[in-house]
Coordinates of C-alpha atoms and ligand atoms in Angstrom, one line a residue:
X19 CA 7.1 -6.8 21.0
X20 CA 10.4 -6.0 19.2
X21 CA 9.3 -4.6 15.8
X22 CA 11.1 -3.8 12.6
X23 CA 9.5 -1.7 9.9
X24 CA 10.9 -2.1 6.4
X25 CA 10.4 1.0 4.3
X26 CA 10.6 4.5 5.9
X27 CA 8.2 6.1 3.5
X28 CA 5.0 8.0 4.6
X29 CA 3.3 4.9 6.2
X30 CA 6.5 3.4 7.6
X31 CA 7.3 6.7 9.3
X32 CA 3.8 7.2 10.6
X33 CA 3.7 3.7 12.2
X34 CA 7.3 3.9 13.4
X35 CA 6.6 7.2 15.1
X36 CA 3.5 6.0 16.8
X37 CA 5.1 2.8 18.1
X38 CA 8.3 4.6 19.3
X39 CA 6.2 7.2 21.1
X40 CA 4.3 4.4 22.8
X41 CA 7.6 2.9 24.0
X42 CA 7.8 -0.1 21.6
X43 CA 11.2 -1.3 20.6
X44 CA 10.9 -0.4 17.0
X45 CA 13.5 0.1 14.2
X46 CA 12.9 1.6 10.8
X47 CA 14.9 0.0 8.0
X48 CA 15.4 1.7 4.6
X49 CA 17.9 1.4 1.8
X50 CA 18.0 5.2 1.5
X51 CA 21.1 6.2 3.6
X52 CA 20.1 9.9 3.6
X53 CA 16.6 9.1 4.8
X54 CA 18.1 6.9 7.6
X55 CA 20.7 9.6 8.5
X56 CA 17.9 12.2 8.9
X57 CA 15.8 9.8 11.0
X58 CA 18.8 9.1 13.3
X59 CA 19.6 12.7 13.7
X60 CA 16.2 14.1 14.2
X61 CA 13.6 11.3 14.3
X62 CA 10.3 11.3 12.4
X63 CA 8.9 14.8 12.0
X64 CA 5.2 14.2 12.4
X65 CA 2.5 16.8 11.5
X66 CA -0.6 15.8 13.3
X67 CA -3.7 17.7 14.5
X68 CA -2.1 21.0 13.7
X69 CA 1.1 20.3 15.7
X70 CA 4.6 19.3 14.6
X71 CA 6.7 17.0 16.7
X72 CA 10.0 15.2 16.3
X73 CA 9.7 11.6 17.5
X74 CA 13.0 9.8 18.1
X75 CA 13.2 6.4 16.4
X76 CA 16.0 3.8 15.7
X77 CA 16.8 3.7 12.0
X78 CA 19.2 1.5 10.0
X79 CA 20.1 0.7 6.4
X80 CA 21.3 -2.8 7.1
X81 CA 18.7 -5.3 8.5
X82 CA 21.6 -7.5 9.9
X83 CA 22.3 -4.8 12.5
X84 CA 18.8 -5.0 13.8
X85 CA 18.8 -8.7 14.4
X86 CA 15.7 -10.9 14.8
X87 CA 12.4 -9.2 15.6
X88 CA 9.1 -10.5 16.9
X89 CA 7.2 -8.6 14.2
X90 CA 8.4 -7.3 10.9
X91 CA 6.1 -4.9 9.1
X92 CA 6.6 -4.4 5.4
X93 CA 5.7 -1.0 4.1
X94 CA 7.7 -0.6 0.9
X95 CA 5.7 0.1 -2.2
X96 CA 4.2 -3.1 -3.6
X97 CA 6.5 -3.2 -6.6
X98 CA 9.6 -3.0 -4.3
X99 CA 8.6 -6.1 -2.3
X100 CA 11.0 -8.5 -4.1
X101 CA 13.9 -6.2 -3.3
X102 CA 13.3 -6.7 0.4
X103 CA 13.6 -10.5 0.3
X104 CA 17.4 -10.8 0.6
X105 CA 17.4 -8.6 3.7
X106 CA 14.7 -10.6 5.5
X107 CA 16.7 -13.6 6.9
X108 CA 18.6 -11.6 9.7
X109 CA 15.3 -10.2 10.9
X110 CA 13.7 -13.7 11.2
X111 CA 13.9 -15.7 14.4
X112 CA 12.1 -19.0 14.8
X113 CA 8.9 -17.2 15.9
X114 CA 9.0 -14.0 13.9
X115 CA 5.9 -12.9 12.1
X116 CA 6.0 -10.8 9.0
X117 CA 3.0 -8.4 8.3
X118 CA 2.3 -6.7 5.0
X119 CA 0.1 -3.6 5.1
X120 CA 1.0 -2.7 1.5
X121 CA -1.6 -1.5 -1.1
X122 CA -2.9 -3.9 -3.7
X123 CA -2.8 -7.6 -4.2
X124 CA 0.2 -9.8 -4.8
X125 CA 2.9 -8.5 -2.3
X126 CA 2.0 -11.2 0.2
X127 CA 2.6 -13.9 -2.4
X128 CA 6.1 -12.4 -3.1
X129 CA 6.8 -12.4 0.7
X130 CA 5.6 -16.0 0.9
X131 CA 8.6 -17.0 -1.3
X132 CA 10.9 -16.1 1.7
X133 CA 8.6 -16.4 4.7
X134 CA 6.8 -19.6 5.8
X135 CA 3.1 -19.0 5.0
X136 CA 2.1 -19.8 8.6
X137 CA 4.3 -16.9 9.8
X138 CA 2.9 -14.4 7.3
X139 CA 0.2 -11.9 8.2
X140 CA -1.8 -9.8 5.7
X141 CA -3.6 -6.6 6.5
X142 CA -5.0 -3.3 5.3
X143 CA -4.9 0.1 6.9
X144 CA -7.2 3.0 6.5
X145 CA -4.6 5.3 8.1
X146 CA -3.4 8.0 5.7
X147 CA -0.1 9.8 5.5
X148 CA 1.6 12.1 3.1
X149 CA 5.4 12.4 2.8
X150 CA 6.4 16.0 3.1
X151 CA 10.2 15.4 3.0
X152 CA 12.8 13.0 4.3
X153 CA 11.5 11.5 7.5
X154 CA 8.7 14.0 7.5
X155 CA 5.0 13.0 7.3
X156 CA 1.6 14.5 7.7
X157 CA -0.9 12.2 9.3
X158 CA -4.0 12.4 7.0
X159 CA -7.1 10.4 7.3
X160 CA -7.5 8.1 10.3
X161 CA -9.0 4.7 10.3
X162 CA -8.8 1.1 11.4
X163 CA -6.1 -1.4 10.5
X164 CA -7.2 -5.0 10.0
X165 CA -4.8 -7.9 10.0
X166 CA -5.0 -11.7 9.9
X167 CA -3.1 -14.8 8.8
X168 CA -2.1 -15.3 5.1
X169 CA -3.8 -18.7 5.5
X170 CA -7.1 -17.8 7.2
X171 CA -7.8 -19.1 10.7
X172 CA -7.7 -17.8 14.3
X173 CA -4.3 -16.3 15.1
X174 CA -3.3 -15.2 18.6
X175 CA -0.2 -13.4 17.4
X176 CA -2.4 -11.3 15.1
X177 CA -4.5 -10.3 18.2
X178 CA -1.3 -9.3 20.1
X179 CA 0.0 -7.3 17.2
X180 CA -3.4 -5.6 16.8
X181 CA -3.4 -4.8 20.6
X182 CA 0.1 -3.3 20.3
X183 CA -0.9 -1.0 17.4
X184 CA -4.1 0.0 19.2
X185 CA -2.1 0.8 22.3
X186 CA 0.1 3.1 20.1
X187 CA -2.9 5.1 18.9
X188 CA -3.3 3.1 15.6
X189 CA -6.7 1.3 16.2
X190 CA -6.3 -2.2 14.9
X191 CA -8.3 -5.5 14.9
X192 CA -7.3 -9.1 14.2
X193 CA -9.5 -10.9 11.7
X194 CA -9.5 -14.6 10.9
X195 CA -9.7 -14.0 7.2
X196 CA -7.9 -10.9 5.9
X197 CA -8.8 -11.4 2.2
X198 CA -12.2 -9.7 2.1
X199 CA -10.8 -6.5 3.5
X200 CA -7.8 -6.8 1.2
X201 CA -10.2 -7.1 -1.8
X202 CA -12.3 -4.2 -0.5
X203 CA -9.3 -1.9 -0.3
X204 CA -8.1 -3.1 -3.7
X205 CA -11.5 -2.1 -5.1
X206 CA -11.1 1.4 -3.6
X207 CA -7.5 1.7 -4.9
X208 CA -8.3 0.5 -8.4
X209 CA -11.2 3.1 -8.5
X210 CA -9.6 6.2 -6.9
X211 CA -5.9 5.8 -7.6
X212 CA -5.6 5.6 -11.4
X213 CA -8.4 8.1 -12.0
X214 CA -6.6 10.7 -9.8
X215 CA -3.2 9.8 -11.1
X216 CA -4.2 10.2 -14.7
X217 CA -6.1 13.5 -14.3
X218 CA -4.1 15.4 -11.6
X219 CA -7.2 15.7 -9.4
X220 CA -7.4 15.2 -5.6
X221 CA -9.6 12.4 -4.2
X222 CA -12.6 14.7 -3.6
X223 CA -13.6 15.2 -7.2
X224 CA -13.8 11.4 -7.7
X225 CA -16.9 11.6 -5.5
X226 CA -18.1 15.0 -6.7
X227 CA -17.7 15.0 -10.5
X228 CA -20.0 12.6 -12.5
X229 CA -17.5 11.4 -15.1
X230 CA -14.8 10.6 -12.5
X231 CA -17.3 9.0 -10.1
X232 CA -18.8 6.8 -12.9
X233 CA -15.4 5.7 -14.1
X234 CA -14.3 4.9 -10.6
X235 CA -17.6 3.0 -9.9
X236 CA -17.1 0.9 -13.0
X237 CA -13.5 -0.1 -11.9
X238 CA -14.8 -1.0 -8.5
X239 CA -17.7 -3.1 -9.8
X240 CA -15.2 -5.1 -11.9
X241 CA -13.0 -5.7 -8.9
X242 CA -16.0 -6.9 -7.0
X243 CA -16.9 -9.3 -9.9
X244 CA -13.4 -10.8 -9.9
X245 CA -13.4 -11.1 -6.1
X246 CA -16.7 -13.0 -6.3
X247 CA -15.2 -15.3 -8.9
X248 CA -12.4 -16.0 -6.4
X249 CA -14.9 -16.8 -3.7
X250 CA -14.6 -13.5 -1.9
X251 CA -18.0 -11.9 -1.4
X252 CA -17.8 -8.1 -1.1
X253 CA -21.6 -7.8 -0.8
X254 CA -23.9 -5.7 -3.0
X255 CA -21.6 -4.1 -5.7
X256 CA -23.6 -0.8 -5.4
X257 CA -22.8 -0.7 -1.6
X258 CA -19.2 -1.1 -2.6
X259 CA -19.5 1.8 -5.1
X260 CA -21.1 3.8 -2.2
X261 CA -18.1 2.9 0.0
X262 CA -15.6 4.1 -2.7
X263 CA -17.4 7.4 -3.0
X264 CA -17.4 7.7 0.8
X265 CA -13.6 7.1 0.9
X266 CA -13.1 9.7 -1.8
X267 CA -15.2 12.2 0.2
X268 CA -13.4 11.3 3.5
X269 CA -10.0 11.9 1.9
X270 CA -11.2 14.7 -0.3
X271 CA -8.1 16.9 0.2
X272 CA -5.6 14.0 -0.3
X273 CA -3.8 13.3 -3.5
X274 CA -3.9 9.5 -3.8
X275 CA -0.7 7.6 -3.3
X276 CA -0.6 6.8 -7.0
X277 CA -1.2 10.5 -7.8
X278 CA 1.7 11.4 -5.5
X279 CA 3.9 8.7 -7.3
X280 CA 3.0 10.2 -10.8
X281 CA 3.6 13.7 -9.5
X282 CA 7.2 12.6 -8.5
X283 CA 7.5 10.7 -11.8
X284 CA 8.1 7.6 -9.7
X285 CA 7.0 4.0 -10.5
X286 CA 3.4 3.3 -9.4
X287 CA 1.8 0.3 -7.8
X288 CA -0.5 -0.2 -10.8
X289 CA 0.6 -3.8 -11.4
X290 CA -0.6 -4.7 -7.9
X291 CA -3.8 -2.7 -8.3
X292 CA -5.5 -2.6 -11.7
X293 CA -2.9 -5.1 -13.0
X294 CA -3.9 -7.6 -10.3
X295 CA -7.6 -7.2 -11.1
X296 CA -6.9 -7.8 -14.8
X297 CA -4.8 -10.9 -14.3
X298 CA -7.0 -12.5 -11.7
X299 CA -10.0 -11.7 -14.0
X300 CA -8.4 -13.3 -16.9
X301 CA -7.7 -16.4 -14.9
X302 CA -11.4 -16.6 -13.9
X303 CA -12.9 -15.6 -17.2
X304 CA -14.2 -12.3 -15.8
X305 CA -13.9 -9.3 -18.2
X306 CA -12.2 -6.2 -16.8
X307 CA -12.1 -3.7 -19.6
X308 CA -12.1 -0.6 -17.4
X309 CA -9.2 -1.8 -15.2
X310 CA -7.4 -3.0 -18.3
X311 CA -7.7 0.5 -19.8
X312 CA -6.6 2.3 -16.6
X313 CA -3.7 -0.2 -16.3
X314 CA -2.6 0.5 -19.9
X315 CA -2.9 4.3 -19.5
X316 CA -0.8 4.3 -16.2
X317 CA 1.8 2.1 -17.8
X318 CA 2.0 4.4 -20.8
X319 CA 2.4 7.4 -18.4
X320 CA 5.2 5.6 -16.6
X321 CA 7.0 4.7 -19.8
X322 CA 6.6 8.3 -20.9
X323 CA 8.4 9.7 -17.9
X324 CA 10.9 6.8 -17.7
X325 CA 12.0 7.3 -21.3
X326 CA 14.5 10.0 -21.1
X327 CA 15.4 10.2 -24.9
X328 CA 12.9 11.8 -27.3
X329 CA 10.8 9.2 -29.1
X330 CA 12.0 8.8 -32.7
X331 CA 9.4 9.7 -35.3
X332 CA 9.3 6.2 -36.8
X333 CA 8.9 4.5 -33.4
X334 CA 5.1 4.2 -33.8
X335 CA 4.7 4.1 -30.1
X336 CA 6.9 1.0 -29.8
X337 CA 8.6 2.1 -26.5
X338 CA 9.8 -0.9 -24.6
X339 CA 9.7 -1.2 -20.9
X340 CA 13.1 -1.7 -19.4
Ligands
PAF432 O1 -3.6 4.7 -1.9 C1 -4.2 5.7 -1.4 O2 -4.0 6.9 -1.7 C2 -5.3 5.4 -0.3 O3 -5.3 4.0 -0.2 C3 -6.7 6.0 -0.6 C4 -7.7 5.3 0.3 C5 -7.1 5.8 -2.0 C6 -6.8 7.4 -0.1 O4 -5.9 8.3 -0.8

């Protein structure tokens, strides 16, 4: 299955290295020319199980050079999704499927502007990776990848894609309806990510420290209430809270992806995480005060580090997003 991966960040490199090692015809595509040059010269430097190996991969900046693929996996940050749309057409043949494994909720809807919905797959992955440098990643937590059609129903291509990932050492399963797992992961992300990003802690204390655990639990309960209002049943909210705590424990040593973004003073995925819960909640009349507060705090943090000039004394906090 000829595969193109858009976005050679931590997850793109992790998946690209596994697929290449398994003999899949895979190309990593990234707009960062230095990243691509490093990948072409050395491959992905993968830290895994106490070993470091360099895995040769094809890498390009220009999607047109790759030509049509059978499967395109989108792994850019959720807020960068719109920027990949102009590069998609050369990758799309008549049967190409596009799979988003991005965090949050909303990236698939952006992709659906450029990809026919019946050729769009949506998924979540519990694989974890930390970017250590250009083209260099550490494989963190392992877990299953679930994928299914944007418009729920049985999908044989999703089964083939899941089999390919599983064969490459990334256990995956096709599901008829990907939206419950997407909402479950969203609940985890809106609980763990902003709490860790705002406080500088790793994931572990979200499970271990009462105030952090209670704040995360409240954010997850709100996400479950909005999901239910949208017709997605995530089961008993307290089981979901237990799941969030278990994920924080299982990834105790990790800094969440949003924590890593904030550490690098880079834009975060907050609009697609707490922002998505707030907007969907508003549309369904479900109050989401905790997610709204976390959303506002992260946006304030981003504005703070994106505003290079000192804030004038009379600004009264009126810093405008650019
Ligand atoms: O975004 C992340 O960091 C991850 O999805 C998770 C599960 C919170 C672990 O760090």
